[in-house]
Tab-separated table of N, CA and C in Angstrom:
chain	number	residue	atom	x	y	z
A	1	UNK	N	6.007	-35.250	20.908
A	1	UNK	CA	7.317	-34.899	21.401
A	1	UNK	C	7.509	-35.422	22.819
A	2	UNK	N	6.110	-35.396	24.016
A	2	UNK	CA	6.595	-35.965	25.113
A	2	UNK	C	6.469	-37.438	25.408
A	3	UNK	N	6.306	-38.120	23.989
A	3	UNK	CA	6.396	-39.136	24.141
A	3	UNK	C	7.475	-40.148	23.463
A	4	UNK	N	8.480	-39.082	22.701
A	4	UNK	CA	9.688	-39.409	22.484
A	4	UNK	C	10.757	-39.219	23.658
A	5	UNK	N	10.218	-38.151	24.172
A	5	UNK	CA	11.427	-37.792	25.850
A	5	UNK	C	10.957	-38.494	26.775
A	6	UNK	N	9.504	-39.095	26.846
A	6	UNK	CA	9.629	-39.909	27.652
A	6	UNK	C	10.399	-41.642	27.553
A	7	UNK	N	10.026	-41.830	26.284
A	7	UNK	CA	10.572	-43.059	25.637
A	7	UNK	C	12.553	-43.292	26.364
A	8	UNK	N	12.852	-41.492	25.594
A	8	UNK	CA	14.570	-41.670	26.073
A	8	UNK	C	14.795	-41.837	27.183
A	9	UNK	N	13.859	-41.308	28.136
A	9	UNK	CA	14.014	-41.097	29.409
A	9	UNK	C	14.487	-42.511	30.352
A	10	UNK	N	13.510	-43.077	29.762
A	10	UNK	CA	13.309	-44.658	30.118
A	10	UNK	C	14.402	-45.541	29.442
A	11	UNK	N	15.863	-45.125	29.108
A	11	UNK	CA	16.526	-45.785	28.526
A	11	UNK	C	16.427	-46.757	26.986
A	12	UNK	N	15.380	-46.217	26.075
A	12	UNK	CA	15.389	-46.294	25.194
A	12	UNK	C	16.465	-45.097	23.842
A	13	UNK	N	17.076	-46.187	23.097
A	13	UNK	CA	18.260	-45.587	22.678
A	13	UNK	C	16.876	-44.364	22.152
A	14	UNK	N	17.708	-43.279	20.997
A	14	UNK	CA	17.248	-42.054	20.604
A	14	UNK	C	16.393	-42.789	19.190
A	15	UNK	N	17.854	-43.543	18.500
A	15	UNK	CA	17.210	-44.048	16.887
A	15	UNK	C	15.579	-44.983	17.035
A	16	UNK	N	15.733	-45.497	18.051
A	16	UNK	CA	14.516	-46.364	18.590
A	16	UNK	C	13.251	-45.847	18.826
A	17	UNK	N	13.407	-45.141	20.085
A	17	UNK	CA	12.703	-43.918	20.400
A	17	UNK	C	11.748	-42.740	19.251
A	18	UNK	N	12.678	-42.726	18.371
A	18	UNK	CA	12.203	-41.706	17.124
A	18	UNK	C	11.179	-42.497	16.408
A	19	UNK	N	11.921	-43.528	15.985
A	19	UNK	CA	11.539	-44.973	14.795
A	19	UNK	C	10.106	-44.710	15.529
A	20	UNK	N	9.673	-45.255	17.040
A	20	UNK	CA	8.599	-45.633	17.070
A	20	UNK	C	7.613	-44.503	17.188
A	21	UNK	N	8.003	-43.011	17.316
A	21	UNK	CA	7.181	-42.269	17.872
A	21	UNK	C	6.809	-41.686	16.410
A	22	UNK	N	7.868	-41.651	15.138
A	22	UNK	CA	7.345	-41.096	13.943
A	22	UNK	C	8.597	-39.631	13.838
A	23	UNK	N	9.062	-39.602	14.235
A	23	UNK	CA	9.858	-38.266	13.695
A	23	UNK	C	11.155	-38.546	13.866
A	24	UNK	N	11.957	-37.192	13.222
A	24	UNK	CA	13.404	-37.428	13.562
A	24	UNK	C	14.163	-37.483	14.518
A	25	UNK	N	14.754	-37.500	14.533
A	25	UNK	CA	15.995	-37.723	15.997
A	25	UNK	C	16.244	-36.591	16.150
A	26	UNK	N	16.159	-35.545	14.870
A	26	UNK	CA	17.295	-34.257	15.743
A	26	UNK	C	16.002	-33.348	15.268
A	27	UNK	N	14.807	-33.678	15.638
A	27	UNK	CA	13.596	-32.511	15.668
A	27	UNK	C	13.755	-32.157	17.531
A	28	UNK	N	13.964	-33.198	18.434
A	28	UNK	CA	14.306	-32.833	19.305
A	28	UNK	C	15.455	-31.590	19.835
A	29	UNK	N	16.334	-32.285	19.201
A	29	UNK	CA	17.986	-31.478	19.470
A	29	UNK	C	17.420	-29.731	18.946
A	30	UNK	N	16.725	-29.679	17.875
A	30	UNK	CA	16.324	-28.437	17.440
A	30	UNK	C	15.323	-27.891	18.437
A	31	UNK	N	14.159	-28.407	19.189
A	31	UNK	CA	13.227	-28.087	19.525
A	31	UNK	C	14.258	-27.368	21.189
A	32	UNK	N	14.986	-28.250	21.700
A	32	UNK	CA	15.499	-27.833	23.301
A	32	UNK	C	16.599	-26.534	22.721
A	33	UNK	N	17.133	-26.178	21.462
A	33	UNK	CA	18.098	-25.635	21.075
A	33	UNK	C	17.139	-24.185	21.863
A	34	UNK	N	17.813	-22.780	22.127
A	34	UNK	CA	17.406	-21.772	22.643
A	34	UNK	C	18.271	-20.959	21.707
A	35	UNK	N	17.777	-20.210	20.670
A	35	UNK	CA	18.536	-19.371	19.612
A	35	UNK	C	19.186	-18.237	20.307
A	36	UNK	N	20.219	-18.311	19.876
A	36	UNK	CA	20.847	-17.049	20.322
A	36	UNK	C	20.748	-15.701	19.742
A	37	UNK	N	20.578	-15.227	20.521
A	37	UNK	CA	20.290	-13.567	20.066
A	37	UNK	C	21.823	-12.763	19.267
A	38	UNK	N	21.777	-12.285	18.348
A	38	UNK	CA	23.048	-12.082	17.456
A	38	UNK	C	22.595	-10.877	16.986
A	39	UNK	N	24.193	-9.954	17.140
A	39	UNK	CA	24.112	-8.268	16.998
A	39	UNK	C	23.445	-7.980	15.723
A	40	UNK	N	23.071	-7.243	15.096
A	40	UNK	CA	22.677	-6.941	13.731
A	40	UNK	C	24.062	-6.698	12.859
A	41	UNK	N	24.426	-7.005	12.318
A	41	UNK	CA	25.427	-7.301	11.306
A	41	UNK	C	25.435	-5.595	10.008
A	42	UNK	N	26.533	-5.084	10.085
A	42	UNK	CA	26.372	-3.752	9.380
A	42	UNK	C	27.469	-3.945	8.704
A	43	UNK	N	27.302	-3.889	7.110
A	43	UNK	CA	28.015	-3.989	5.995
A	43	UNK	C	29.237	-2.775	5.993
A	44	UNK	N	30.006	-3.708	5.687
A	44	UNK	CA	31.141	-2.784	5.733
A	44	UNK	C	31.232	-1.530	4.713
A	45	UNK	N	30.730	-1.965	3.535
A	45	UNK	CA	30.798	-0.905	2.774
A	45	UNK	C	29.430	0.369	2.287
A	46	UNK	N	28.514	-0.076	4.012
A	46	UNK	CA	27.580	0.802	3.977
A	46	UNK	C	27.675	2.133	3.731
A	47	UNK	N	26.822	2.804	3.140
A	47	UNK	CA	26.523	4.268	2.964
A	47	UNK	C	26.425	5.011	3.740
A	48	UNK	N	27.069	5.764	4.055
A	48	UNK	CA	26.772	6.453	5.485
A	48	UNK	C	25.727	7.835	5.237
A	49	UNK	N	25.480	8.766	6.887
A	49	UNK	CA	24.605	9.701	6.494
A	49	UNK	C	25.100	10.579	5.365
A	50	UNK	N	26.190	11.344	5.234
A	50	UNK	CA	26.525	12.430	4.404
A	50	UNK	C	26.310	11.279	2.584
A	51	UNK	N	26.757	10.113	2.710
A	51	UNK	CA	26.564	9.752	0.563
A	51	UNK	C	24.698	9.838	0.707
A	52	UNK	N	24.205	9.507	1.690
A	52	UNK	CA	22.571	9.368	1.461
A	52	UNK	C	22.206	10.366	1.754
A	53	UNK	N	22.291	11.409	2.162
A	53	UNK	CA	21.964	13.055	1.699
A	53	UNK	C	22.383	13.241	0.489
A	54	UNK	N	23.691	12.603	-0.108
A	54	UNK	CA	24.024	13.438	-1.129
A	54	UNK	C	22.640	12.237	-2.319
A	55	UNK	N	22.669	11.020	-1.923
A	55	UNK	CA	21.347	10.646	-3.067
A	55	UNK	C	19.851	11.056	-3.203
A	56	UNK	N	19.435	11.484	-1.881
A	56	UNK	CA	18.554	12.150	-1.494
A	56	UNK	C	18.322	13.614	-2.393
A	57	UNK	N	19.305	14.416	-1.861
A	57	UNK	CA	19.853	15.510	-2.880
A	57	UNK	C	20.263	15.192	-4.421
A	58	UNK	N	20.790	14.190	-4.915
A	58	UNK	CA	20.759	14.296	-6.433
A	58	UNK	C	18.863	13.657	-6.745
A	59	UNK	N	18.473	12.766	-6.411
A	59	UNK	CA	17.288	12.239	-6.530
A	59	UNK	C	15.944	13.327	-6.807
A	60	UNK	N	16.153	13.931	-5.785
A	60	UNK	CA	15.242	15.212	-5.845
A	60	UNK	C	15.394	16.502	-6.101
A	61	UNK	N	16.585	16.344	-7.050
A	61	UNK	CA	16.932	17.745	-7.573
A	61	UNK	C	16.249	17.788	-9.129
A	62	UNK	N	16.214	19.301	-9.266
A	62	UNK	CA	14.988	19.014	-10.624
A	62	UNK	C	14.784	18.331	-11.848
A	63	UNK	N	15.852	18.019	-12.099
A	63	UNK	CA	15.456	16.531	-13.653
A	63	UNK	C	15.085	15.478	-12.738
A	64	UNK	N	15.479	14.855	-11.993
A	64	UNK	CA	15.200	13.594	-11.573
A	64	UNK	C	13.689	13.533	-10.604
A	65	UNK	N	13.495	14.251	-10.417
A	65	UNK	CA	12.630	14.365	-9.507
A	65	UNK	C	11.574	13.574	-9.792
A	66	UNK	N	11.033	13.954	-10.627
A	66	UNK	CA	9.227	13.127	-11.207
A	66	UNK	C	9.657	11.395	-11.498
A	67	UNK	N	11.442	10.983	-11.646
A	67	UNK	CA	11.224	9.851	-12.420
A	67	UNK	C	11.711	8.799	-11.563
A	68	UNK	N	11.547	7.638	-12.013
A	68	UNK	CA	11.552	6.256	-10.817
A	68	UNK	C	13.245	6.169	-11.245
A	69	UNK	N	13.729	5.070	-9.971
A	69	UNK	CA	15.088	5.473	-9.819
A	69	UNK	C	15.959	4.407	-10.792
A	70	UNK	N	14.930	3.803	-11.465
A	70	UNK	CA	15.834	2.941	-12.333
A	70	UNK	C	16.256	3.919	-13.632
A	71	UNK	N	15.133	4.732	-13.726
A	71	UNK	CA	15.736	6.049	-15.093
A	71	UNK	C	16.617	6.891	-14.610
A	72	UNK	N	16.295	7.094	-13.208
A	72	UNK	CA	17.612	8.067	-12.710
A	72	UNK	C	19.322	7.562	-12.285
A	73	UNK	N	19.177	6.153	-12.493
A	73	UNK	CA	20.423	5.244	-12.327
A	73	UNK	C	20.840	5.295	-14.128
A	74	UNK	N	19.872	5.145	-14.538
A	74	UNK	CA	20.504	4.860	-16.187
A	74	UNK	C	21.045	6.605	-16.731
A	75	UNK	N	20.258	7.310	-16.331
A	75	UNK	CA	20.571	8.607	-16.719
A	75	UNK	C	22.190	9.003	-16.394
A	76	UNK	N	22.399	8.403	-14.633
A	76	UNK	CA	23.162	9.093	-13.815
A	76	UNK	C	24.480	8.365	-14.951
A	77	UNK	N	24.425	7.006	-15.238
A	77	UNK	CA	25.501	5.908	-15.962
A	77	UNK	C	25.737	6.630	-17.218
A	78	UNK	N	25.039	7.048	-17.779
A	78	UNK	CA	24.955	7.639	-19.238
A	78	UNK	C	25.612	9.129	-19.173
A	79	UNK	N	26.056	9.804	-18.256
A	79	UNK	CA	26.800	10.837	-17.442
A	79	UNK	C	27.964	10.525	-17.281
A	80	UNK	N	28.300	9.583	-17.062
A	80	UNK	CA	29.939	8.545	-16.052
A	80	UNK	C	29.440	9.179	-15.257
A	81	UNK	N	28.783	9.216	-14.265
A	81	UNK	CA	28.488	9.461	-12.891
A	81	UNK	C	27.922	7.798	-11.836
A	82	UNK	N	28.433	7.368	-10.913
A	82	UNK	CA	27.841	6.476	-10.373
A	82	UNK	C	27.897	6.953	-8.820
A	83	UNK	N	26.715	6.969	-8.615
A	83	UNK	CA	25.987	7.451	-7.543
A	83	UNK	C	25.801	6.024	-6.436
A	84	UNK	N	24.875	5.162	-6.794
A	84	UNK	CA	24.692	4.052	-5.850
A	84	UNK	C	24.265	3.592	-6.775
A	85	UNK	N	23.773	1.816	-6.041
A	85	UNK	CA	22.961	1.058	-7.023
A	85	UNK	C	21.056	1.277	-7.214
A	86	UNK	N	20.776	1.021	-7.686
A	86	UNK	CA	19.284	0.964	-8.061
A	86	UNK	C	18.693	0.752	-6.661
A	87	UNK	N	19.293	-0.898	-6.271
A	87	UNK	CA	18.457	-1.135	-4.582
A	87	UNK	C	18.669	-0.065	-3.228
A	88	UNK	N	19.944	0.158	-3.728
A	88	UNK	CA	20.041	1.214	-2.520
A	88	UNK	C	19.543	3.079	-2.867
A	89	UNK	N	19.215	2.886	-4.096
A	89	UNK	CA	18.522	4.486	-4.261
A	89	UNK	C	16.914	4.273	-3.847
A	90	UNK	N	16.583	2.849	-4.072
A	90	UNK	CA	15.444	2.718	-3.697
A	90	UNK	C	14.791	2.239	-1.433
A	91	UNK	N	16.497	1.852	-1.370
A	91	UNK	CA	16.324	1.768	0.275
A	91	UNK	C	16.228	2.957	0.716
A	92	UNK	N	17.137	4.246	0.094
A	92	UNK	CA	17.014	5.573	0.666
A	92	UNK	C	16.079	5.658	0.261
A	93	UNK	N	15.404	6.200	-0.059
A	93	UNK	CA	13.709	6.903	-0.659
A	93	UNK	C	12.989	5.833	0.259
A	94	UNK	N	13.205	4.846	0.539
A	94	UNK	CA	12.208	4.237	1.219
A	94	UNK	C	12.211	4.621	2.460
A	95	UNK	N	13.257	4.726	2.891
A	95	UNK	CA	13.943	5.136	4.126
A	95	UNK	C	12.995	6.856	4.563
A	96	UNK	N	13.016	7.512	3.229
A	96	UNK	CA	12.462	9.095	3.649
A	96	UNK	C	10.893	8.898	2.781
A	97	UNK	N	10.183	7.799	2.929
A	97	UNK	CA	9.107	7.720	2.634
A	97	UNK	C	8.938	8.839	1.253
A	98	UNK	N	9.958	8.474	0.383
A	98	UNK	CA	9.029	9.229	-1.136
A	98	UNK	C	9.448	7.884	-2.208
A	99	UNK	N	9.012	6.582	-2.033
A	99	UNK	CA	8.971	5.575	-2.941
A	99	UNK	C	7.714	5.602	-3.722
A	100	UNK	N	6.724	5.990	-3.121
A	100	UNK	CA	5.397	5.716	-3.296
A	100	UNK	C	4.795	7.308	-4.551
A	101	UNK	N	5.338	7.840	-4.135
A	101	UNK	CA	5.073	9.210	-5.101
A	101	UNK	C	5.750	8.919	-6.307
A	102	UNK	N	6.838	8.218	-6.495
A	102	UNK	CA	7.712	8.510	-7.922
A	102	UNK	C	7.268	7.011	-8.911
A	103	UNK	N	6.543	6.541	-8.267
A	103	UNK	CA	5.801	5.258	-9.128
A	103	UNK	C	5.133	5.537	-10.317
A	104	UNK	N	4.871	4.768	-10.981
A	104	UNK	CA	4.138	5.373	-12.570
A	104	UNK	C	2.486	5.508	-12.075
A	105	UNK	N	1.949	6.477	-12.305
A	105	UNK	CA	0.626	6.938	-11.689
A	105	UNK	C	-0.400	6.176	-12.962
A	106	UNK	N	-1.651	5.801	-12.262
A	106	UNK	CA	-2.573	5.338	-12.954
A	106	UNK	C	-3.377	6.641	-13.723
A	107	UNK	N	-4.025	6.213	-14.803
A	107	UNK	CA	-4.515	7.033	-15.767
A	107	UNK	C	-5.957	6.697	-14.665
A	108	UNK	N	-6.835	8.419	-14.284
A	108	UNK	CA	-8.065	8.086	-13.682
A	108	UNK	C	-8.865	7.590	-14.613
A	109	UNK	N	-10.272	7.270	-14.055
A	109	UNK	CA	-11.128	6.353	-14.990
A	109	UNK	C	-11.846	7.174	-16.094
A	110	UNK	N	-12.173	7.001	-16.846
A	110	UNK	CA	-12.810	8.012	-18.015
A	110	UNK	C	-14.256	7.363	-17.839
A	111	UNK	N	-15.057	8.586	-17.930
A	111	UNK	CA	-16.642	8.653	-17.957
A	111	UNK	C	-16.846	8.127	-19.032
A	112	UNK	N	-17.404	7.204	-19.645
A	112	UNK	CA	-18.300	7.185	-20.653
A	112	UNK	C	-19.260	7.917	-21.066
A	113	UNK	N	-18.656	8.412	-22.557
A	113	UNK	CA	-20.049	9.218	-22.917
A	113	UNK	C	-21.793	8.792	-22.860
A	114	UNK	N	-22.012	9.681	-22.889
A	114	UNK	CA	-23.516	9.208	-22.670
A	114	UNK	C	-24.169	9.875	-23.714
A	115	UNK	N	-24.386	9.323	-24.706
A	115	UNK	CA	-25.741	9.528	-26.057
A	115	UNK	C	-26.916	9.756	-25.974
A	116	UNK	N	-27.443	10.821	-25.945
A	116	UNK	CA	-28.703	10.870	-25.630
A	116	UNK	C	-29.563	11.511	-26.878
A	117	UNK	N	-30.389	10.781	-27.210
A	117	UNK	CA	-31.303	11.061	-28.650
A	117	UNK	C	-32.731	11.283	-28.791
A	118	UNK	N	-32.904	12.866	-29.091
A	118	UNK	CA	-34.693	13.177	-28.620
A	118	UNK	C	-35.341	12.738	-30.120
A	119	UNK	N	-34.508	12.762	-31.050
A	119	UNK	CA	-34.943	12.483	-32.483
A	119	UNK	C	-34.080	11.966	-33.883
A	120	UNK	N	-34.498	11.902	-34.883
A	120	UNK	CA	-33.997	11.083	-35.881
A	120	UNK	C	-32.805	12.655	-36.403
A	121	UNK	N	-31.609	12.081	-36.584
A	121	UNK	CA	-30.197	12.573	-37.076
A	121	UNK	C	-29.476	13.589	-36.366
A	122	UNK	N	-29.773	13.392	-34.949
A	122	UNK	CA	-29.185	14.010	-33.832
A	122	UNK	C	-27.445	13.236	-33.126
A	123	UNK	N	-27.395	12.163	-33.749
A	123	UNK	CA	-26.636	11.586	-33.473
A	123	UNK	C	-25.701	10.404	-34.225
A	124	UNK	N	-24.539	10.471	-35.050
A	124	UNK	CA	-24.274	9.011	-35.876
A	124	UNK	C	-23.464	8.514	-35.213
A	125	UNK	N	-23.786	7.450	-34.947
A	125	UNK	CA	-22.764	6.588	-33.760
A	125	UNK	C	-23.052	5.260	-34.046
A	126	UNK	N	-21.854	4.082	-33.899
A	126	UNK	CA	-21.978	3.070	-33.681
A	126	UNK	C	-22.613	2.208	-32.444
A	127	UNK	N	-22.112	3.135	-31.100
A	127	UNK	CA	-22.475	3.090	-30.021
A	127	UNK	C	-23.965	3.114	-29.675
A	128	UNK	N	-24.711	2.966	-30.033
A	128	UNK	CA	-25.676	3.246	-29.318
A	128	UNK	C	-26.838	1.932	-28.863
């Protein structure tokens, strides 16, 4: 790079300059660019606090409670009820940290039996 700005520097055009150093012309223009810092942008048709209490509150009221929010969106549709969408029942809950509880839980590991044989017809098993 400082040997493309030095190249321009020295009155070598830009297309020239690039050609010989190996890169583009406007890797420069990008590199001196200084990004501007820009407000956070808030959707107009955001949810405010009182609808995300009220999903919070239907979510964890007692049918829905144990189940992930894509059954509780299909349930809520199958009602004529529309509450929010799927992503945003899942931004709230993420939001109050209970995403992680309503996931489908793993089955724990099962012991293998253990066969143990002091003598002849104590045991008919394939297993052994």
């Amino acid at each position: 790079m400082t040997a493309y700005r030095e190249l321009a520097s020295r009155g070598i055009s830009t297309r020239l300059a690039a050609d010989l150093v190996g890169i583009p012309r406007a890797t420069d223009t990008r590199k001196r660019r200084v990004p501007v810092a820009r407000p956070a942008l808030i959707p107009a048709n955001k949810i405010g606090g009182v609808g995300r209490r009220e999903i919070l509150d239907v979510v964890n009221s007692k049918p829905y409670v144990d189940l992930p929010p894509i059954q509780i969106y299909a349930q809520l549709l199958a009602a004529d009820t529309f509450l929010c969408s799927i992503s945003t029942m899942y931004r709230v809950l993420n939001e109050n940290q209970q995403v992680k509880d309503r996931r489908l839980a793993r089955h724990p590991a099962r012991a293998i039996p253990e066969l143990t044989v002091t003598g002849p017809g104590q045991v008919y098993s394939w297993d052994l």
